[in-house]
PDB file of C-alpha atoms and ligand atoms in Angstrom:
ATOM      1  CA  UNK A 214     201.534 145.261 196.217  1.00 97.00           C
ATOM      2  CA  UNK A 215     202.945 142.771 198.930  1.00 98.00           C
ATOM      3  CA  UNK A 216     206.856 143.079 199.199  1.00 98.00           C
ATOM      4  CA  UNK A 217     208.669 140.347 200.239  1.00 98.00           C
ATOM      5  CA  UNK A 218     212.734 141.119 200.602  1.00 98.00           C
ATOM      6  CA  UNK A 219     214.272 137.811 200.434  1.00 98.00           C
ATOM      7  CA  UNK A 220     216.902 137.327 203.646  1.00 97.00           C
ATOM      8  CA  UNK A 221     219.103 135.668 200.802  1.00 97.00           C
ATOM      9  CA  UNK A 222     220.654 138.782 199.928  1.00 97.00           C
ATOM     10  CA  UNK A 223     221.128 140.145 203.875  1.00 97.00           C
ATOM     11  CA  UNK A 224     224.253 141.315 204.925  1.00 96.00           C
ATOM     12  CA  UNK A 225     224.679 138.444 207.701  1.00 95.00           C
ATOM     13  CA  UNK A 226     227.387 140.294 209.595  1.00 97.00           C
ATOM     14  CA  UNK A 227     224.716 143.431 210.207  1.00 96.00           C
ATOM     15  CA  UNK A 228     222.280 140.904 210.676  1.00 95.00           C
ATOM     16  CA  UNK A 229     220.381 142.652 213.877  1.00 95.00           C
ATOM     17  CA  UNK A 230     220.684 146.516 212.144  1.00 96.00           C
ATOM     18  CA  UNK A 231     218.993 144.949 209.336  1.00 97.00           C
ATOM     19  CA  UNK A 232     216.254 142.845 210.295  1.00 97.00           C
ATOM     20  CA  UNK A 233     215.068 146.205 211.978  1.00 97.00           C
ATOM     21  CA  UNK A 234     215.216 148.309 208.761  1.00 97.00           C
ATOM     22  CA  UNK A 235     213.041 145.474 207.560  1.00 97.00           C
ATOM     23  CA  UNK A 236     210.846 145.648 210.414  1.00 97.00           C
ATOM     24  CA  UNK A 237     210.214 149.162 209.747  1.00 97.00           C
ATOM     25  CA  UNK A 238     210.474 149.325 206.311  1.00 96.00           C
ATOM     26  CA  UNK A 239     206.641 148.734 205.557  1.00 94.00           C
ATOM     27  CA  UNK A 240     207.424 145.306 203.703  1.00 97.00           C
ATOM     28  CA  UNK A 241     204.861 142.621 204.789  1.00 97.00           C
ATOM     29  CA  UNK A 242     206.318 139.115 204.359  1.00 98.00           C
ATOM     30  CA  UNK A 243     210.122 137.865 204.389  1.00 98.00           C
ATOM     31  CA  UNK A 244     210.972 135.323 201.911  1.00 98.00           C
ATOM     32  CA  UNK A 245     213.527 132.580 202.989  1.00 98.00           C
ATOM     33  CA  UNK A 246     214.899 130.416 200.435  1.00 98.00           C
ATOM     34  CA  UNK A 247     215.567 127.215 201.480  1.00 98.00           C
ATOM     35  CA  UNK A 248     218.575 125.229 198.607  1.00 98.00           C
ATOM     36  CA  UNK A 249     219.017 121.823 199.556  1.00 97.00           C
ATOM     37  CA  UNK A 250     222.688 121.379 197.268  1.00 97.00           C
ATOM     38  CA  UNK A 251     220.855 118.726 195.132  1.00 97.00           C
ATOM     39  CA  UNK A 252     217.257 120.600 193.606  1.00 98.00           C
ATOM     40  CA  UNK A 253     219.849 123.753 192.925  1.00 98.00           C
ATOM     41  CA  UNK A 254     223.578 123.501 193.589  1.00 96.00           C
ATOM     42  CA  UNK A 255     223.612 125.987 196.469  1.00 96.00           C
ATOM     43  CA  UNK A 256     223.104 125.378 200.553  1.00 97.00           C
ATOM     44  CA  UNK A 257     221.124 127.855 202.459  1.00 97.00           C
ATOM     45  CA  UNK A 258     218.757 127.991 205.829  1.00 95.00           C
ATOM     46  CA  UNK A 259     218.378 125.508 208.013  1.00 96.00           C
ATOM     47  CA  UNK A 260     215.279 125.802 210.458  1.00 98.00           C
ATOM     48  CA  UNK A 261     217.149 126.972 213.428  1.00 97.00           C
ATOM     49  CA  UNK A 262     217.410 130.282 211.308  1.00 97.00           C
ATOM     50  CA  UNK A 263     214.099 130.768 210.918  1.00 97.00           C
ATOM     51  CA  UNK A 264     213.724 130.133 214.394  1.00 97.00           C
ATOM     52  CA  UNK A 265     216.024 133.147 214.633  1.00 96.00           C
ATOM     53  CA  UNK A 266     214.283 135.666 212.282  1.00 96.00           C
ATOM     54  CA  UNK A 267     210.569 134.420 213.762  1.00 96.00           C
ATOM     55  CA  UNK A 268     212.017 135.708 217.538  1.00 96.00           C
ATOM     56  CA  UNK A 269     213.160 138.847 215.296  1.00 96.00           C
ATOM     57  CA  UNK A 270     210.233 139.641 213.388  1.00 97.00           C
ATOM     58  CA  UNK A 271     206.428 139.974 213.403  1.00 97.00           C
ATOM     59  CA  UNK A 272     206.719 139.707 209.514  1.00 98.00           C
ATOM     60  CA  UNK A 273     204.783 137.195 207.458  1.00 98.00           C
ATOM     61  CA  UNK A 274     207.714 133.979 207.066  1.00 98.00           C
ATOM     62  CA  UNK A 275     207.286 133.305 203.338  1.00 98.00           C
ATOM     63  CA  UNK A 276     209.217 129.625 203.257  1.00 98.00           C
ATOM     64  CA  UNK A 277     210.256 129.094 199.236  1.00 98.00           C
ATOM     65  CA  UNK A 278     211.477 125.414 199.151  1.00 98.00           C
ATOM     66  CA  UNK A 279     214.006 125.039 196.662  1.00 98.00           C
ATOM     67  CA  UNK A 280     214.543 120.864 197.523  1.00 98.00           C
ATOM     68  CA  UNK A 281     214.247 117.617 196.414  1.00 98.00           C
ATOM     69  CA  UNK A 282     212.499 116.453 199.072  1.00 97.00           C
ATOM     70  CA  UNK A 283     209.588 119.437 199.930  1.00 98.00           C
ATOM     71  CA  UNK A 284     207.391 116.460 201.646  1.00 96.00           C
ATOM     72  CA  UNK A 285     210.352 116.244 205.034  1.00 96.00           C
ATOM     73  CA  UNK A 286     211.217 120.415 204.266  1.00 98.00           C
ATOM     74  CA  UNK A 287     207.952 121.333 204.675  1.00 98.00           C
ATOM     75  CA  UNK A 288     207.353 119.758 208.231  1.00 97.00           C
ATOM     76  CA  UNK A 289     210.344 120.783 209.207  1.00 98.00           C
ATOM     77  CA  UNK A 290     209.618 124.597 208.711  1.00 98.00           C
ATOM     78  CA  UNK A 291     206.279 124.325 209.231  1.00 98.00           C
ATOM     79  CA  UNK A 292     207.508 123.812 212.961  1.00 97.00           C
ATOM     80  CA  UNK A 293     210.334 126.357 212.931  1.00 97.00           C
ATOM     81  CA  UNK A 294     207.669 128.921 212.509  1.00 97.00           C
ATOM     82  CA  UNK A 295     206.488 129.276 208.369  1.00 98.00           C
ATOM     83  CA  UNK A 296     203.473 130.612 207.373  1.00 98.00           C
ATOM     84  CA  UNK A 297     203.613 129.906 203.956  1.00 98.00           C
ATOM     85  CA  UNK A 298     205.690 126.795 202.143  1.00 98.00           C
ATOM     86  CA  UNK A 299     205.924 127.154 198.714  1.00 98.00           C
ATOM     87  CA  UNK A 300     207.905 123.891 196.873  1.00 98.00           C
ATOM     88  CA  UNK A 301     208.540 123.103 193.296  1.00 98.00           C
ATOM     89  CA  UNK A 302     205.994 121.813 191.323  1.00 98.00           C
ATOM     90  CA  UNK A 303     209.436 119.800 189.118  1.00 98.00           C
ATOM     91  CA  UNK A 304     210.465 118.484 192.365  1.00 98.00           C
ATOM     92  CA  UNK A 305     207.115 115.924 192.600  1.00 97.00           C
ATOM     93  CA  UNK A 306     206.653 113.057 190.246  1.00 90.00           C
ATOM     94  CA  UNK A 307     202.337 113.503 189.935  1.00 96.00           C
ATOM     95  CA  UNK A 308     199.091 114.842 190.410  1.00 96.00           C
ATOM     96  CA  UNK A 309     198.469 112.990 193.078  1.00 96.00           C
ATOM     97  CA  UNK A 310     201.632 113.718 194.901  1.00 97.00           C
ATOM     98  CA  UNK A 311     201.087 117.574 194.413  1.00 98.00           C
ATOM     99  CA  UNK A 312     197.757 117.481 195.861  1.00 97.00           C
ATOM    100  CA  UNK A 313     198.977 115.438 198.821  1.00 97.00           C
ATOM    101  CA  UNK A 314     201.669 118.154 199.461  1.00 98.00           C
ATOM    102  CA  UNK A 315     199.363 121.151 199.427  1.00 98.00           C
ATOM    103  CA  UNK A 316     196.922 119.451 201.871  1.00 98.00           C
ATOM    104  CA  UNK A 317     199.764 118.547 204.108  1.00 98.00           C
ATOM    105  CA  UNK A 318     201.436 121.793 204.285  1.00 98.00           C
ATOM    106  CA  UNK A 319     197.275 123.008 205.144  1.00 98.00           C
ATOM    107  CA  UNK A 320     197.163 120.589 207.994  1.00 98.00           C
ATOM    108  CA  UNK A 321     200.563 121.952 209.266  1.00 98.00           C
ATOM    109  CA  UNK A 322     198.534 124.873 209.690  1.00 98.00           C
ATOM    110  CA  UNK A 323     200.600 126.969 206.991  1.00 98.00           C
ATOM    111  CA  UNK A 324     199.176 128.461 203.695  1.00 98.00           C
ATOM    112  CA  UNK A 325     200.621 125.888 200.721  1.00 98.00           C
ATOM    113  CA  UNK A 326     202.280 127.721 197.428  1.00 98.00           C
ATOM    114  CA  UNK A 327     203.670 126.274 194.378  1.00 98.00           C
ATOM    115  CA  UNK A 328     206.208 127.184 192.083  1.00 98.00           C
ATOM    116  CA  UNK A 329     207.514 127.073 188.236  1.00 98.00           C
ATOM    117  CA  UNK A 330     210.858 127.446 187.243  1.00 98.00           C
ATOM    118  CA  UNK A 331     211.402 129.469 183.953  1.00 98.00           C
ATOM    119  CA  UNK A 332     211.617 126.829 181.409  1.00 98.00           C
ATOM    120  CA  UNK A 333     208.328 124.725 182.852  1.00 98.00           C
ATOM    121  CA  UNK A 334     205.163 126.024 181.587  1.00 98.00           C
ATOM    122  CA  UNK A 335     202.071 127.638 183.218  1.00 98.00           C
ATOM    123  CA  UNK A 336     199.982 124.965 181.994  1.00 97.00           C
ATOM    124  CA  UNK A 337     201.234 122.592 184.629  1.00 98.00           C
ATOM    125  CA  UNK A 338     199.489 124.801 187.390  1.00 98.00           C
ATOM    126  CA  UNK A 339     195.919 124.409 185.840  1.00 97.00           C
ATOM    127  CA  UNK A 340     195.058 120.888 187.616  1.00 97.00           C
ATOM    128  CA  UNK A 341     196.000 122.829 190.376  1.00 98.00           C
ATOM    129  CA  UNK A 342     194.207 126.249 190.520  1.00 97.00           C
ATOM    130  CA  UNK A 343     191.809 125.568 193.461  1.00 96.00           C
ATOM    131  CA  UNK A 344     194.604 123.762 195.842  1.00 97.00           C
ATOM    132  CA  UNK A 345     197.102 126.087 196.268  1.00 98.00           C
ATOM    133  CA  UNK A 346     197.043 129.470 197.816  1.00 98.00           C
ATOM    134  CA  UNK A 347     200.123 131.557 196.109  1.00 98.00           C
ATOM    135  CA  UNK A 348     201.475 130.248 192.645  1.00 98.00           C
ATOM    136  CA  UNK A 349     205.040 131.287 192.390  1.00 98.00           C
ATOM    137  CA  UNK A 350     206.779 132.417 189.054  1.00 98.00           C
ATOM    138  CA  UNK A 351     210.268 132.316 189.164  1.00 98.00           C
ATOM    139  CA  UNK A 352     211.812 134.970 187.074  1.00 98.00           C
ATOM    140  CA  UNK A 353     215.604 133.656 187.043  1.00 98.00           C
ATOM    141  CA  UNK A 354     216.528 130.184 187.172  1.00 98.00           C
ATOM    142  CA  UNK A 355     216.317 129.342 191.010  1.00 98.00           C
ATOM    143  CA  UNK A 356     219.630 128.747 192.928  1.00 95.00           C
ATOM    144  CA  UNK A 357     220.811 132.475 193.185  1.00 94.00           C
ATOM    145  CA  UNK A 358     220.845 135.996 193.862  1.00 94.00           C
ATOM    146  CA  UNK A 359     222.035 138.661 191.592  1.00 95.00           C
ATOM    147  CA  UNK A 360     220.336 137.373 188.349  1.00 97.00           C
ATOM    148  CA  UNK A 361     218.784 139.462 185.201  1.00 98.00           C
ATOM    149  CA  UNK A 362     214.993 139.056 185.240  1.00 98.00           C
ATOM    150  CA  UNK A 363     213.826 137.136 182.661  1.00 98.00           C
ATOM    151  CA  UNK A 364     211.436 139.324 180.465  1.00 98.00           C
ATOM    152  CA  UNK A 365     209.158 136.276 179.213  1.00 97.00           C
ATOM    153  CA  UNK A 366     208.515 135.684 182.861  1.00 98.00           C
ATOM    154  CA  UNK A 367     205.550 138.892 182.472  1.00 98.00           C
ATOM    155  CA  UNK A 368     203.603 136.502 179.932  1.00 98.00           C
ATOM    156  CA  UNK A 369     203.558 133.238 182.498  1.00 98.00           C
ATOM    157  CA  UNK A 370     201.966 136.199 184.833  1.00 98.00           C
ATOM    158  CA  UNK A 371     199.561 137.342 182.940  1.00 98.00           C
ATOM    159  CA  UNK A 372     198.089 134.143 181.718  1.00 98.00           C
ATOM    160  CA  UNK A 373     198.396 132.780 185.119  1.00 98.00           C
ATOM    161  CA  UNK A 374     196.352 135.695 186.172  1.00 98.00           C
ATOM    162  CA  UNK A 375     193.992 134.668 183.867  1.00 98.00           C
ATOM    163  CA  UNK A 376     193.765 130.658 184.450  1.00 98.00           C
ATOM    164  CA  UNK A 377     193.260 131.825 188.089  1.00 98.00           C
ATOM    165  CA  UNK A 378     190.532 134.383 186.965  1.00 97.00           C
ATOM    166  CA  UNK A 379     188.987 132.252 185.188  1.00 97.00           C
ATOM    167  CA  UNK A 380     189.102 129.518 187.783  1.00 97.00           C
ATOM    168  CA  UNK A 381     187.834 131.499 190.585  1.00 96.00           C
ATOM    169  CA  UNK A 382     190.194 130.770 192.584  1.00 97.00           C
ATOM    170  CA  UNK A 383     191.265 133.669 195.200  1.00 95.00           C
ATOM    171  CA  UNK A 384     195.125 132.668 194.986  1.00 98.00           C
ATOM    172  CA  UNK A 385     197.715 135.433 194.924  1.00 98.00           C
ATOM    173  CA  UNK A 386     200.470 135.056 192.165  1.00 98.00           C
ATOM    174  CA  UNK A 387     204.364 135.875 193.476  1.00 98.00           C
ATOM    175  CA  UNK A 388     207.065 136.758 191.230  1.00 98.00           C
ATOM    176  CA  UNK A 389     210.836 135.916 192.310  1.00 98.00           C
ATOM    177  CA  UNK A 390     214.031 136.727 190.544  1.00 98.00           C
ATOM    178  CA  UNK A 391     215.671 139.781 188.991  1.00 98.00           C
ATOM    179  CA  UNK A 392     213.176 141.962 190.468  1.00 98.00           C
ATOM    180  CA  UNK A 393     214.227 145.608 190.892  1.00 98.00           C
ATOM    181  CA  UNK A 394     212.485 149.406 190.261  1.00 97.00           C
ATOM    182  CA  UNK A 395     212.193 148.833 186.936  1.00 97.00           C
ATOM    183  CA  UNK A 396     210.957 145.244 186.363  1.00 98.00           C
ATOM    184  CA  UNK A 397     208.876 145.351 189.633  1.00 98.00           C
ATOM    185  CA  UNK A 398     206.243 147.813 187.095  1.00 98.00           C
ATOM    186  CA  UNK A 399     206.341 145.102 184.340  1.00 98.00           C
ATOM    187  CA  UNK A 400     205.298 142.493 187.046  1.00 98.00           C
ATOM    188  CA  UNK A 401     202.401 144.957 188.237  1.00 98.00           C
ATOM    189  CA  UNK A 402     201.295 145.294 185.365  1.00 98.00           C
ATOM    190  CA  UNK A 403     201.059 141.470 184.157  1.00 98.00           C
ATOM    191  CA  UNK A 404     199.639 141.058 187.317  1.00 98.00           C
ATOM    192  CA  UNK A 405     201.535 139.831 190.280  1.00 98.00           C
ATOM    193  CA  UNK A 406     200.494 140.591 194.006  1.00 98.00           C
ATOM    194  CA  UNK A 407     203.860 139.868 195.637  1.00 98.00           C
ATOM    195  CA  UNK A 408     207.550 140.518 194.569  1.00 98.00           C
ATOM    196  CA  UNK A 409     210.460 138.929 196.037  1.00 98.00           C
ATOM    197  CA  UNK A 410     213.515 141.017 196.023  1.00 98.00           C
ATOM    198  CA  UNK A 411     216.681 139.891 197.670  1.00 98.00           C
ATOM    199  CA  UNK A 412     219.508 142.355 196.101  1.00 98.00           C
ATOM    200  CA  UNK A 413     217.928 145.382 194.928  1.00 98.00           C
ATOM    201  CA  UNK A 414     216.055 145.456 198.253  1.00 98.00           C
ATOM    202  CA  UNK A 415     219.495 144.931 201.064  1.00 97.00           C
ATOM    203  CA  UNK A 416     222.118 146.049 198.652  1.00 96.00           C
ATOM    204  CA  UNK A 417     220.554 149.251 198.645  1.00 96.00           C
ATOM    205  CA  UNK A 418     218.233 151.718 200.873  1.00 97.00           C
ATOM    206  CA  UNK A 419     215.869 149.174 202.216  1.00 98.00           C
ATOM    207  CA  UNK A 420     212.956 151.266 203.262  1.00 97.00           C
ATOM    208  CA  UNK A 421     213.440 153.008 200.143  1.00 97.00           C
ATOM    209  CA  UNK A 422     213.551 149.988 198.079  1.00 98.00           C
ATOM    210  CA  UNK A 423     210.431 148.349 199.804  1.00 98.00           C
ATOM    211  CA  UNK A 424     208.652 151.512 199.534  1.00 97.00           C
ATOM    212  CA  UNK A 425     209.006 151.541 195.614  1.00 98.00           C
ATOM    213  CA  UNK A 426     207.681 147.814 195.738  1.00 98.00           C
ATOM    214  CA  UNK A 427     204.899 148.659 197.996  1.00 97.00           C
ATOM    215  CA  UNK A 428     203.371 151.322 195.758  1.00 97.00           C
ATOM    216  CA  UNK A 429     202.483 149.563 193.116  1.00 97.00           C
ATOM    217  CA  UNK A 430     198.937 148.452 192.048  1.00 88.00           C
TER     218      UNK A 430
HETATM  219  C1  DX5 B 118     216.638 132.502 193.722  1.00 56.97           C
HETATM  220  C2  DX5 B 118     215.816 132.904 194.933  1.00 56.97           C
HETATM  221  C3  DX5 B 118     215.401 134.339 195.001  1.00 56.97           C
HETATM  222  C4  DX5 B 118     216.507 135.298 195.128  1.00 56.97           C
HETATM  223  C5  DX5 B 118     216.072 136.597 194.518  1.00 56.97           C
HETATM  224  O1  DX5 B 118     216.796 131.139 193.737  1.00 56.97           O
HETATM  225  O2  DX5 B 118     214.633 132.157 194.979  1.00 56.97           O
HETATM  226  O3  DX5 B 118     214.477 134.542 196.059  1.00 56.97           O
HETATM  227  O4  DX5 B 118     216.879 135.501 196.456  1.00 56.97           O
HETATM  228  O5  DX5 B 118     217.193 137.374 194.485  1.00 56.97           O
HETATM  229  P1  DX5 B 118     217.324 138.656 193.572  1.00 56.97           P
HETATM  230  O6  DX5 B 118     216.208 139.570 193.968  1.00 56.97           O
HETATM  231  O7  DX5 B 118     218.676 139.164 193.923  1.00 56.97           O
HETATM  232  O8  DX5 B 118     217.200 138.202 192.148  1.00 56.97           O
HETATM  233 ZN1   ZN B 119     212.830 132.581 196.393  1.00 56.97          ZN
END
């Protein structure tokens, strides 16, 4: 299993202590969530703090757009130093538009991921299956920290897992929300191949936390 502790839930005023439990904690990407105030209510990251963690941190930068406008977002981190942009498949009108994103965010040189909020079905991805290289299934309603996994959210995985099987398509499947010791197992075993954990990861022993993730088939 890939953990990805998302820098959401650091403790910004140990920022440096931190970021080098992370470093040695065994995780293998960060995830930095990116809220524009207008897709969800809340402001994050700009790029210059990205900038910041990328001098920091040999760590895979695992960019989750949460923005109205992914198209301008995704250049934008794509130069601060992303290696994957994931953005919201309800944040573009059409098929078209979708497909022009993923091969955009390819010819920024980053891998391209997509993303479903709770309430939109996994049956939007299937045009899709072959474009993308991580589908994201977001476990809370996006916009914060903090929230109760969704337990529904273990179906989307596992019949993503199987659209993709079927498909052929080599894409990993990342879980984001809620996750924690306990839910991280349901996710495993639905299928996912990266967890995003913001609180469970900083608000308590982070090597310890990653390690749980990490062990997981
Ligand atoms: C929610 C974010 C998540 C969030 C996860 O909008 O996308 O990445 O940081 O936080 P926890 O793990 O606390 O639910
Ligand atoms: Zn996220």
């Amino acid at each position: 299993m890939i953990a990805a502790p998302s820098v959401l839930s650091l403790d910004y005023s140990r920022m440096k202590e931190q970021v080098d439990e992370l470093n040695a904690s065994g995780a293998q990407w960060v995830h930095f969530d990116v809220m524009d105030g207008h897709f969800v209510p809340s402001l994050t990251f700009g790029p210059e703090i990205l900038k910041g963690f990328r001098a920091m941190s040999d760590l895979v930068m695992d960019v989750h757009l949460m923005v109205t406008d992914p198209m301008h977002f995704s250049d934008i981190f794509a130069k601060a130093g992303a290696d994957l942009i994931t953005f919201h498949i309800e944040a573009v009108e059409n098929e078209e538009d979708v497909r022009k994103l993923a091969a955009h965010i390819h010819e920024l040189g980053c891998k391209a991921g997509i993303s479903v909020k709770p309430k939109t079905p996994v049956e939007t991805l299937r045009p899709y299956l072959n474009d993308f290289d991580l589908f994201l299934i977001m476990s809370v309603e996006p916009g914060f920290g903090g929230q109760k996994f969704i337990p529904e959210s273990a179906q989307k995985i596992s019949d993503l897992k199987a659209m993709l099987k079927e498909s052929g398509s080599q894409a990993v499947i990342e879980v984001d929300g809620g996750v924690n010791g306990e839910t991280a197992k349901i996710c495993a075993e639905a299928g996912a191949d990266v967890l995003v954990a913001g609180s469970y990861v900083f608000k308590n022993d982070i090597r310890r936390a990653v390690e749980s993730l990490c062990v997981l088939q």
